[in-house]
Short mmCIF file of C-alpha atoms and ligand atoms in Angstrom, two decimals:
data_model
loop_
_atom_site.label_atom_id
_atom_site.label_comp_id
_atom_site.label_asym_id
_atom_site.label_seq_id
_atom_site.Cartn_x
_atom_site.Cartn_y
_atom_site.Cartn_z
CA UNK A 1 0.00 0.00 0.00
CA UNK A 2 1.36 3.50 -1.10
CA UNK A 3 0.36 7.23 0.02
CA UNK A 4 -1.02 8.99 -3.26
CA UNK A 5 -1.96 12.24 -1.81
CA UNK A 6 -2.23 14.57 1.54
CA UNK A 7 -5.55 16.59 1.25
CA UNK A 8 -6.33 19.35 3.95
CA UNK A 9 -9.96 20.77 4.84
CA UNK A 10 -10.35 24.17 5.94
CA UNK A 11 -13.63 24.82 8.16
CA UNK A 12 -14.02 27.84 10.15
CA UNK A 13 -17.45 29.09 12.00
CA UNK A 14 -19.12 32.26 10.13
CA UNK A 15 -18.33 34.24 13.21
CA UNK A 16 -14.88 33.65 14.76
CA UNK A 17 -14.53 35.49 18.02
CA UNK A 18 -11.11 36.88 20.07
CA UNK A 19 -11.90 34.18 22.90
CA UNK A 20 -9.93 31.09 24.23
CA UNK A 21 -12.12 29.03 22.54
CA UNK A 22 -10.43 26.59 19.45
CA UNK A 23 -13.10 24.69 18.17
CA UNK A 24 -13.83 27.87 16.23
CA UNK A 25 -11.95 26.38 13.11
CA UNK A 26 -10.07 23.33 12.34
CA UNK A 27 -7.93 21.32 10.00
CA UNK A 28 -8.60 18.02 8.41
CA UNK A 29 -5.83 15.78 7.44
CA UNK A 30 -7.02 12.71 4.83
CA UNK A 31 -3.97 10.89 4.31
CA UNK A 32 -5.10 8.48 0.56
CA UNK A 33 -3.67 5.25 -0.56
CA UNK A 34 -3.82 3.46 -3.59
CA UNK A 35 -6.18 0.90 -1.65
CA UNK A 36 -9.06 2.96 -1.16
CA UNK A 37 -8.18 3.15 2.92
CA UNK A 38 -8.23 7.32 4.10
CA UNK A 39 -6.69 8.08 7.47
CA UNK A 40 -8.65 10.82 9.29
CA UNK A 41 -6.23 13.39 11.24
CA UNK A 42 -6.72 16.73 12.02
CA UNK A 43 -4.49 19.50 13.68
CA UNK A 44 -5.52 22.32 16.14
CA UNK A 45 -3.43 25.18 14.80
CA UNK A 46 -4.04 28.11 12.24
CA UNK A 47 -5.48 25.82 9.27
CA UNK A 48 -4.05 27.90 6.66
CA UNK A 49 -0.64 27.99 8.42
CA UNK A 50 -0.67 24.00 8.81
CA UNK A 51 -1.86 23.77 5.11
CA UNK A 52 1.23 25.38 3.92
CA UNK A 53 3.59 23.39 5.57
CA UNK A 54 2.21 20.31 3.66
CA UNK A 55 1.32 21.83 0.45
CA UNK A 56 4.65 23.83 -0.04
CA UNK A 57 7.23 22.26 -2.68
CA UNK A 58 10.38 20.95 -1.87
CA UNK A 59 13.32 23.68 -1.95
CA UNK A 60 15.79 20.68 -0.94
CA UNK A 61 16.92 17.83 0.51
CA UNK A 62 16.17 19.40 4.23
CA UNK A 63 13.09 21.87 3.76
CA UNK A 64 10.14 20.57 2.21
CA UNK A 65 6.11 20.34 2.50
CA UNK A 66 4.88 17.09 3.59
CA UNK A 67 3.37 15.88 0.88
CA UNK A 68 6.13 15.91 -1.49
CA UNK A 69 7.77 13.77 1.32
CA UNK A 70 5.21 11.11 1.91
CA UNK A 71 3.55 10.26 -1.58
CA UNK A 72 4.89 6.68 -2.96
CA UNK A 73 5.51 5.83 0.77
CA UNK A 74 4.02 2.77 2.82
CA UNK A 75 1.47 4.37 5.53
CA UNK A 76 2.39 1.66 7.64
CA UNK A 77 5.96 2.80 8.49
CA UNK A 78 4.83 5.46 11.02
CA UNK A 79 7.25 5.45 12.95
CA UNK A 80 9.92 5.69 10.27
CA UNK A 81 7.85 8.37 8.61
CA UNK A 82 8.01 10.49 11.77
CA UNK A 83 11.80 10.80 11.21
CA UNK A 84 11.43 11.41 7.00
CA UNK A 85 8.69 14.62 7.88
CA UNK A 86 10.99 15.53 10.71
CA UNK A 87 14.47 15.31 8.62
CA UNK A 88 12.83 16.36 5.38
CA UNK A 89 11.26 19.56 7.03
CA UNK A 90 14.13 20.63 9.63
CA UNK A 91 15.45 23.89 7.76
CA UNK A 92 11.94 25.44 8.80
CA UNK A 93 10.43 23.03 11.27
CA UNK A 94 11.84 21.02 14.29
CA UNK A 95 9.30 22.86 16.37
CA UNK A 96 6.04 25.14 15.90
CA UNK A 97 3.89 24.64 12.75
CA UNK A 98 6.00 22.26 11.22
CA UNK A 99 5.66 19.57 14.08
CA UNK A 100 2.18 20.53 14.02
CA UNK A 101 1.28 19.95 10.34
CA UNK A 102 3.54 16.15 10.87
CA UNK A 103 0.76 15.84 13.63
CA UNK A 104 -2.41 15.68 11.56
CA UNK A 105 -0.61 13.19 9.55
CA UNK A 106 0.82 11.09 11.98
CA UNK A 107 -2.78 11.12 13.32
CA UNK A 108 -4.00 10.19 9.95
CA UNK A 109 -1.06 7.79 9.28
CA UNK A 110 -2.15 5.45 12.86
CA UNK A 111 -6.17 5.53 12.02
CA UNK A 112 -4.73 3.56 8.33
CA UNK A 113 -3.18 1.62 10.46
CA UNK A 114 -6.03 0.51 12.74
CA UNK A 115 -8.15 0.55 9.39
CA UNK A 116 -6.06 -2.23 7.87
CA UNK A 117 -5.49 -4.32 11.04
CA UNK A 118 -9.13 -4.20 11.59
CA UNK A 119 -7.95 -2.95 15.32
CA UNK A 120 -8.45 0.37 17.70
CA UNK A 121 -5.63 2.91 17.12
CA UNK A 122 -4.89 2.03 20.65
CA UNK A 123 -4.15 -1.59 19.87
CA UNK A 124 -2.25 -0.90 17.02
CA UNK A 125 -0.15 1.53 19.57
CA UNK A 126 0.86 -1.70 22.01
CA UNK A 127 -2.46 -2.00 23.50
CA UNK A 128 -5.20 -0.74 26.34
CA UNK A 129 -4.16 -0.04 29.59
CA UNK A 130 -7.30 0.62 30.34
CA UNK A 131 -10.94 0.30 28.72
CA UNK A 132 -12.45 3.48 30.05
CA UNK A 133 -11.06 7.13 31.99
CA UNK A 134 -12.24 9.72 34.05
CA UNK A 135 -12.71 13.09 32.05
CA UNK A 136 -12.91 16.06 33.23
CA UNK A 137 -15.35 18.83 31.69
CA UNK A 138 -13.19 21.55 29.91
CA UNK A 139 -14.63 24.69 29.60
CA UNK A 140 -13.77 28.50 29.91
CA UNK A 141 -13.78 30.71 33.14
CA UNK A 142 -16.81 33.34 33.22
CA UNK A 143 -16.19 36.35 34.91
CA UNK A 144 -18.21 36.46 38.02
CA UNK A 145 -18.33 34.35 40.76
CA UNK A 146 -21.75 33.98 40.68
CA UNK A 147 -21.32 32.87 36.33
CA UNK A 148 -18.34 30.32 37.02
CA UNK A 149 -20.37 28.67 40.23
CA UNK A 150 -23.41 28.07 37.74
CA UNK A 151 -20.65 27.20 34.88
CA UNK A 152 -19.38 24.55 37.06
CA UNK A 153 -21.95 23.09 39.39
CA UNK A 154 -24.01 22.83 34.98
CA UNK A 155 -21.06 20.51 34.65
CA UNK A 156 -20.99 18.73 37.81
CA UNK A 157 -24.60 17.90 37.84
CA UNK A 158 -24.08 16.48 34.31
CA UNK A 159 -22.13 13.92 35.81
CA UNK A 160 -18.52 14.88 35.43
CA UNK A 161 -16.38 14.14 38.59
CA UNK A 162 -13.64 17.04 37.63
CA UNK A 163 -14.27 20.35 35.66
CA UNK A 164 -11.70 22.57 34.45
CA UNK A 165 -12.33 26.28 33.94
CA UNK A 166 -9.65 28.61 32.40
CA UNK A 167 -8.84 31.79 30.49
CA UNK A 168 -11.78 34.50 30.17
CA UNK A 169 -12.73 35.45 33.78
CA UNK A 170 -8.35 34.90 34.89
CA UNK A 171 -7.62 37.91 33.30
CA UNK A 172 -8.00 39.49 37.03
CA UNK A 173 -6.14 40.33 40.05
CA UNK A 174 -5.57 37.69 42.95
CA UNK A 175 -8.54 38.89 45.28
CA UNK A 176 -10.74 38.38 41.91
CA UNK A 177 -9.45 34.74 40.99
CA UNK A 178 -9.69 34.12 44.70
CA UNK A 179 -13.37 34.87 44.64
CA UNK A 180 -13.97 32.24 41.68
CA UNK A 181 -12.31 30.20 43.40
CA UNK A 182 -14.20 29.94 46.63
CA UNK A 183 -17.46 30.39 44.29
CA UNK A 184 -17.00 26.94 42.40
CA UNK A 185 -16.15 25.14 45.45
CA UNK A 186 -18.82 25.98 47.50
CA UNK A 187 -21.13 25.40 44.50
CA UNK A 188 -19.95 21.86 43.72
CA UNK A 189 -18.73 20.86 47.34
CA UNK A 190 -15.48 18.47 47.66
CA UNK A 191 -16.57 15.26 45.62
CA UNK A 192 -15.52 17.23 42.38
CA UNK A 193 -12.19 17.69 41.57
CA UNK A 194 -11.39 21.68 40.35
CA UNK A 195 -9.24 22.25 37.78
CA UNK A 196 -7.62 25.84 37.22
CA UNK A 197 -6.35 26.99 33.84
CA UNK A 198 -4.62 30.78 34.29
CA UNK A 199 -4.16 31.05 30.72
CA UNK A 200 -0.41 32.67 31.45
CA UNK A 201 -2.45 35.61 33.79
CA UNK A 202 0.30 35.59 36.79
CA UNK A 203 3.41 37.67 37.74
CA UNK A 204 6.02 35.39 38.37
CA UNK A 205 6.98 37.55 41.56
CA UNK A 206 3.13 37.20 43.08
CA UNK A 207 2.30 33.79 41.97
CA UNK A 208 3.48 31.79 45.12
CA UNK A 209 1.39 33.55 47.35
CA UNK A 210 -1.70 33.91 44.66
CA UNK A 211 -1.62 29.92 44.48
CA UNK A 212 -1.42 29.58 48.77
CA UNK A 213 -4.65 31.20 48.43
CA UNK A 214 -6.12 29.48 46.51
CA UNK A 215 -4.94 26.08 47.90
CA UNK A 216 -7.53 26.96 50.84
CA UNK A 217 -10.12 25.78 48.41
CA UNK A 218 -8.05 22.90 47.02
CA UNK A 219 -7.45 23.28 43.58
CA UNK A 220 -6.45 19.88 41.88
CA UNK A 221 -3.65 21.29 39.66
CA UNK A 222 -2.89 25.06 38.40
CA UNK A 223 -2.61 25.04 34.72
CA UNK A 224 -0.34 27.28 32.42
CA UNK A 225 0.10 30.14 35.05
CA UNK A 226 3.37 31.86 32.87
CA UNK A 227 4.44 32.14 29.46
CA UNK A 228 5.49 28.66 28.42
CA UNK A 229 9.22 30.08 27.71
CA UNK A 230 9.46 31.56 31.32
CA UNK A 231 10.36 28.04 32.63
CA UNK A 232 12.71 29.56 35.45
CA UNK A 233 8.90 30.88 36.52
CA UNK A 234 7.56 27.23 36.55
CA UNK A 235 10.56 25.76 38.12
CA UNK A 236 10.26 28.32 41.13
CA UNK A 237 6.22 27.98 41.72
CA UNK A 238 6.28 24.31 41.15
CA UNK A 239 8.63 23.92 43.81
CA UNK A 240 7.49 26.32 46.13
CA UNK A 241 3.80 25.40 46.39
CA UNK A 242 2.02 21.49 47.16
CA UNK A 243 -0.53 22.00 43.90
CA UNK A 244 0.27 20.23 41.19
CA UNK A 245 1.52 22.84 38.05
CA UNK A 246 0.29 21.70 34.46
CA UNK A 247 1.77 22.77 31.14
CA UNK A 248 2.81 21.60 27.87
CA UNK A 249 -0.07 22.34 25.40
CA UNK A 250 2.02 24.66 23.51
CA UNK A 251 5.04 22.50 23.18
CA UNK A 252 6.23 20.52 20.37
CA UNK A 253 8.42 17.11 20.26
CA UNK A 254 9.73 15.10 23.00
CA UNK A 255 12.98 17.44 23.41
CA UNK A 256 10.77 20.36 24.04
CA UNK A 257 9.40 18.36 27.14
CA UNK A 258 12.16 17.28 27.99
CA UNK A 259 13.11 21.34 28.91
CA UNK A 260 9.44 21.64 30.38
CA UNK A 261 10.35 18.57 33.07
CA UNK A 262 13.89 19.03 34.08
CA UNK A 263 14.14 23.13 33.37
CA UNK A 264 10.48 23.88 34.40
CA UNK A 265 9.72 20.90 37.06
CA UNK A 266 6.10 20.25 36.51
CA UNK A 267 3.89 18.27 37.83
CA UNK A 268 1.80 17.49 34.56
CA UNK A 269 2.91 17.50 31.00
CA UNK A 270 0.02 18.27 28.63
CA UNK A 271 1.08 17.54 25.29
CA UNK A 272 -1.58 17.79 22.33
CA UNK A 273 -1.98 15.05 20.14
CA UNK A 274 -2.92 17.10 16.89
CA UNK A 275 0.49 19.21 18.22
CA UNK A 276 3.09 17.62 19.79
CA UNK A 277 3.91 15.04 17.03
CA UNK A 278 1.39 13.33 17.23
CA UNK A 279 0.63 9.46 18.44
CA UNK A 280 3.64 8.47 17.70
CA UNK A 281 5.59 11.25 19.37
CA UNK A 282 3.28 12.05 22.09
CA UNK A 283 3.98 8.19 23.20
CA UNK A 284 7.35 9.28 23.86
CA UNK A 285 6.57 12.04 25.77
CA UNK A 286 4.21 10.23 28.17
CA UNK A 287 7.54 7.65 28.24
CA UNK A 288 9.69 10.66 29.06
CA UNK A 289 6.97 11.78 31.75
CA UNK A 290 6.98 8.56 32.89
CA UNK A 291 10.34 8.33 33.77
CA UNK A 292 10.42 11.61 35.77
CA UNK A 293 7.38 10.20 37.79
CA UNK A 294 4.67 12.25 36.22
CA UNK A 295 1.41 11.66 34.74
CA UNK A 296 0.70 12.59 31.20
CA UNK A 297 -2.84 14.37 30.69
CA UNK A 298 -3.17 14.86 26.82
CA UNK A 299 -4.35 18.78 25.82
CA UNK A 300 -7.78 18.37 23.46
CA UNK A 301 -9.95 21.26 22.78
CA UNK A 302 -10.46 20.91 18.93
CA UNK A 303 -13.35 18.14 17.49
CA UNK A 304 -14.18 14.95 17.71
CA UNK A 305 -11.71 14.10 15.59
CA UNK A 306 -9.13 15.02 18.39
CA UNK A 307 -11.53 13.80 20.90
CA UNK A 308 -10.96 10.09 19.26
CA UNK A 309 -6.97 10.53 19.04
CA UNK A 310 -6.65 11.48 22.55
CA UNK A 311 -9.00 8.86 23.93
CA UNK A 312 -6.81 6.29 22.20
CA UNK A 313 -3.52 7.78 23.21
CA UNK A 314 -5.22 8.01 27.05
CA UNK A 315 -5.94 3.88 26.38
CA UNK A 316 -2.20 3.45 25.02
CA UNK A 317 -0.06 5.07 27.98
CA UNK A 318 0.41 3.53 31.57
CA UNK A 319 0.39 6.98 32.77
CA UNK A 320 -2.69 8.50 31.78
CA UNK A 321 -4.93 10.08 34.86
CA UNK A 322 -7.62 12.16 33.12
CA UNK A 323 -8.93 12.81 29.74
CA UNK A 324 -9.63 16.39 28.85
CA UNK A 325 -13.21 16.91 27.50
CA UNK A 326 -13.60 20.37 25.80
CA UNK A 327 -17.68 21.05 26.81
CA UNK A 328 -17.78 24.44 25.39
CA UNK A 329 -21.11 24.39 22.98
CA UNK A 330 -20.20 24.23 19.21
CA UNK A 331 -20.75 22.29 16.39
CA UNK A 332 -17.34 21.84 15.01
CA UNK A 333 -16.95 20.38 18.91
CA UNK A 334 -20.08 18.80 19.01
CA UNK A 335 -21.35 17.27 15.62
CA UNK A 336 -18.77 16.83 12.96
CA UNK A 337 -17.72 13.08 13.80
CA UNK A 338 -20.08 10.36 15.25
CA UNK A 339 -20.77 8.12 16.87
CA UNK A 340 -20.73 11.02 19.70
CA UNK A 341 -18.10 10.43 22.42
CA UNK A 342 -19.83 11.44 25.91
CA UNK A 343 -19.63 10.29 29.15
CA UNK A 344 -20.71 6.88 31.05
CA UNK A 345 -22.71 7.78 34.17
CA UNK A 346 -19.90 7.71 36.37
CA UNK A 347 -18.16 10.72 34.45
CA UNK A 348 -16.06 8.15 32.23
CA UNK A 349 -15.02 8.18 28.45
CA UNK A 350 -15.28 4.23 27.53
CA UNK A 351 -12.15 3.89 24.46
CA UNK A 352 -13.61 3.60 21.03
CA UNK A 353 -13.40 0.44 19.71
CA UNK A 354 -13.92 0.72 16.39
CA UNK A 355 -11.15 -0.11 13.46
CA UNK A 356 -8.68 3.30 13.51
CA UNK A 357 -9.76 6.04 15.36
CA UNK A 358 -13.41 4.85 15.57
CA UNK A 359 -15.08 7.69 14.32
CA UNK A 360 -16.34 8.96 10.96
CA UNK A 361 -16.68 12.24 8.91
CA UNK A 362 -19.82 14.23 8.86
CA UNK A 363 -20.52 15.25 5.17
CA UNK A 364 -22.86 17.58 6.10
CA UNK A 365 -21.19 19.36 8.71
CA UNK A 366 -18.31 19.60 6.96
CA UNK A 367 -19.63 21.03 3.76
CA UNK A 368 -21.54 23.51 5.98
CA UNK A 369 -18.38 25.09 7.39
CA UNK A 370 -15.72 24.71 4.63
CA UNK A 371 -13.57 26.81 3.42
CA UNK A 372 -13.22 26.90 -0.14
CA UNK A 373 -9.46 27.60 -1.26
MG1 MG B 401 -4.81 25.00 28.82
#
């Protein structure tokens, strides 16, 4: 079996607005063979960006689009492939959009290989460690106490055991994100863990004692409180403090995580399937996690498209602890795969089980939002 082409999809909602919010547009990946079998990826980056990175011609040996890499190549040498994208793009790439765009195709490249196996992505990765996982709702931060109280306790009652607010309403001073604080725990008592997502909102000099406050109300990590660069920032809160520190959603490749963990020393590393590298690189980085003691929580906030990848790479790493389910209401979010992914009733995603990445393309939905070139 051969690669014959790389196509992208554009779609993008007919209002995009300045929020937090990433399920506003999206890229498809279809990776095509000369056996009829497409592999379904998609990337959560600027589409048009990503699109160029695969579309551009070669210029040489060491900087070239994607496509021009992969086509007459077997879909089943992922792994291998990994290293031709990586090699083949590393005058422009080795991070950033590049890593991103190899991604999607990566993505793409492991749901061909479930497809032809007849087996789960996640089986085709070394196997389930486990069948189902606790999610937590992911959704962003209103700005009043009384908004992000209702926000959470909607979430809570819906039967997730852990919600995660972040962004919007963190854009505040301590005494403010204190107040939110205190609001969502009273409102959903101690059975449900709290996640907190600053959305880089903190002064490295004020952090420490802006997290001891809200530690009274027992926050179950703090998520993305600095720039990612600042990891000197990191390193100092994450050792000052007993709350676990999250980031990694920005990052790209194993070697950037490797920084995050030994120069940044957090607790969490959050790398993005449709970002990082994709299956086959973010299964290194949960190795590397591993290996410094630390659990690997997969970013997702894109469709279901991502919501499938990262439910199989939660199934194919020992350390997994919590899937992250974007909740905020959309339809690029909500309706452009099926079957829908949603919780059991005890606030767990069950792993698809369906050849590849279990899910399929709506036509509909995606002709409604596409962007014609
Ligand atoms: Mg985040």
């Amino acid at each position: 079996m051969l690669i014959t082409d790389i196509e992208t999809i554009i779609l993008r909602l007919p209002v995009v607005e300045m929020i937090a919010d990433g399920t506003q547009d999206g890229l498809i990946v279809l990776v095509h063979t000369d056996e009829g079998i497409t592999g379904i990826g998609e990337v959560d980056a600027s589409p048009e960006v990503i699109r160029a990175v695969i579309d551009a011609p070669a210029s040489h040996a060491l900087s070239s689009g994607l496509r021009e890499l992969l086509i007459g190549q077997d879909p089943m040498c992922v792994r291998r492939l990994w290293d031709t994208m990586y090699r083949g793009s590393i005058f422009f790439g080795r991070r950033g959009p590049a890593v991103m765009a190899m991604s999607g195709i990566d993505i793409a490249l492991w749901d061909i290989v479930g497809k032809v196996t007849n087996r789960p992505v996640h089986e085709a990765l070394g196997g389930a460690y486990r069948k189902k996982i606790r999610a937590y709702a992911s959704t962003l931060m209103p700005d009043t106490p009384k908004e992000a109280a209702a926000e959470a306790s909607r979430w809570a009652e819906a039967g997730f055991r852990a919600v995660k607010l972040g962004w919007g309403g963190f854009a505040i001073a301590c005494d403010g994100g204190v107040a939110l604080m205190r609001a969502i725990r009273e409102a959903v008592g101690d059975k449900v863990d709290i996640l907190l997502d600053i959305g880089f909102n903190w002064e490295p000099s004020s952090a420490i004692e802006y997290a001891r406050r809200l530690e009274e109300y027992h926050p179950f990590w703090i998520e993305e409180p600095f720039w990612p660069d600042d990891k000197t920032a990191y390193a100092h809160l994450a050792d000052a403090i007993d709350t676990r520190v999250a980031a990694g959603e920005e990052e790209t490749t194993r070697w950037a995580f490797r920084e995050l963990i030994d120069q940044g020393h957090v607790d969490v590393v959050q790398p993005d399937v449709s970002r990082a590298g994709g299956f086959t690189e973010v299964q290194r980085i949960a190795e590397l996690a591993a290996m410094a003691g630390l659990p690997c929580v997969p970013h997702a906030w894109s469709t279901g498209i991502l919501k499938a990848a990262t439910a199989h790479m939660n199934a194919a790493i020992p350390n997994a602890l919590f899937m992250e389910f974007c909740v905020w209401k959309g339809p690029l979010n909500d309706e452009l795969t099926e079957p829908r992914i949603w919780i059991d009733g005890n606030g767990d995603v069950e792993i698809p089980t369906g050849p590849g990445l279990g899910v399929t393309l709506r036509d509909d939905v995606v002709d409604r939002y596409r962007v014609h070139a």
